[in-house]
Phi, psi and omega in degrees: 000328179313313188293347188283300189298340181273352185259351156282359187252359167267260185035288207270316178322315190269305189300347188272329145311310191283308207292284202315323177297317180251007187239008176253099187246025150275171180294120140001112178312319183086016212219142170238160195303332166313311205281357182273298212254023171263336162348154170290124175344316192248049171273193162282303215294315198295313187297349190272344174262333163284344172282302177305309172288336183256359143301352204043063169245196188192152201284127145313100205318152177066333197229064166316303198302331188291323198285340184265264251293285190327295190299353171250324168271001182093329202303147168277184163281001180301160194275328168274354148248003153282343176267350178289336180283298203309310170304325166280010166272332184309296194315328181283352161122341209259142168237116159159131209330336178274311173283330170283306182295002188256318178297277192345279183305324181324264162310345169287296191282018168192063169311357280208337216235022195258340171310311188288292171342286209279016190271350198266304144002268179297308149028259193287318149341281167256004151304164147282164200304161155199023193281328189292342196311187124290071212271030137321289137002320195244359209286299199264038183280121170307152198253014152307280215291310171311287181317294187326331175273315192251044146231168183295173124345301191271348197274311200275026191266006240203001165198155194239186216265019179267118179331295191321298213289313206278075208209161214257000000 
């Protein structure tokens, strides 16, 4: 199974490169994980800079918006939890070529992991939607407050409210 992950993780390296050169044409967010993590404590913006600090990442130009989905649904980086996200997006409503090929492959190379996938699926199902936000935008939104609109109830009494904890 390693070599299967490591060849979804040249994978996701290289297309991710190609889909952003080629199909991402907004303007860059501008923001660095320093400028993030001067946010007010329970925002999106702070939590999106302690995920990024505590990952070693830094925001990927164009495609930002992938580092807020992890921080709001919790999901890690591990290769079976970025395609567990690309499914809870699926469920969720987002369409788009970099998401069938990342599920797709996803699922050919570590069928092992298709349990999560579909609990991450159905998920994304019964949230409300949240793939469409703007989260630049949204940066200083508490994100406590935020998970509350878009999961049940009965789903976030079952995780508590701290980022570490707080994964699918």
């Amino acid at each position: 199974m390693k070599i299967r992950k490591k060849l979804i993780e040249w994978l996701f390296n290289i297309s991710q490169k190609v889909y952003t050169h080629m199909f991402k044409h907004h303007k860059p967010w501008g923001i660095t994980k320093h400028d993030l993590l001067t946010y007010p404590s329970e925002s999106i913006g702070k939590h999106l800079g302690l995920f990024l600090e505590k990952n070693n990442f830094e925001l990927i130009a164009k495609v930002e918006r992938h580092d807020a989905y992890h921080t709001i649904t919790g999901y890690g980086t591990c290769v079976e939890d970025e395609i567990a996200l690309q499914c809870l997006c699926f469920g969720n409503g987002k369409r788009s070529l970099y998401l069938y090929g990342a599920m797709i492959l996803g699922i050919i190379i570590l069928p092992d992991y298709f349990p999560y996938y579909y609990r991450s699926y159905k998920l994304g199902k019964t949230a409300n939607s949240f793939h469409h936000y703007d989260y630049k935008k949204l940066l200083h939104v508490n994100i406590h407050d935020f998970r509350e609109v878009i999961f049940s109830k009965s789903y976030l009494q079952h995780k508590t409210s701290s980022y570490e904890q707080f994964t699918f």
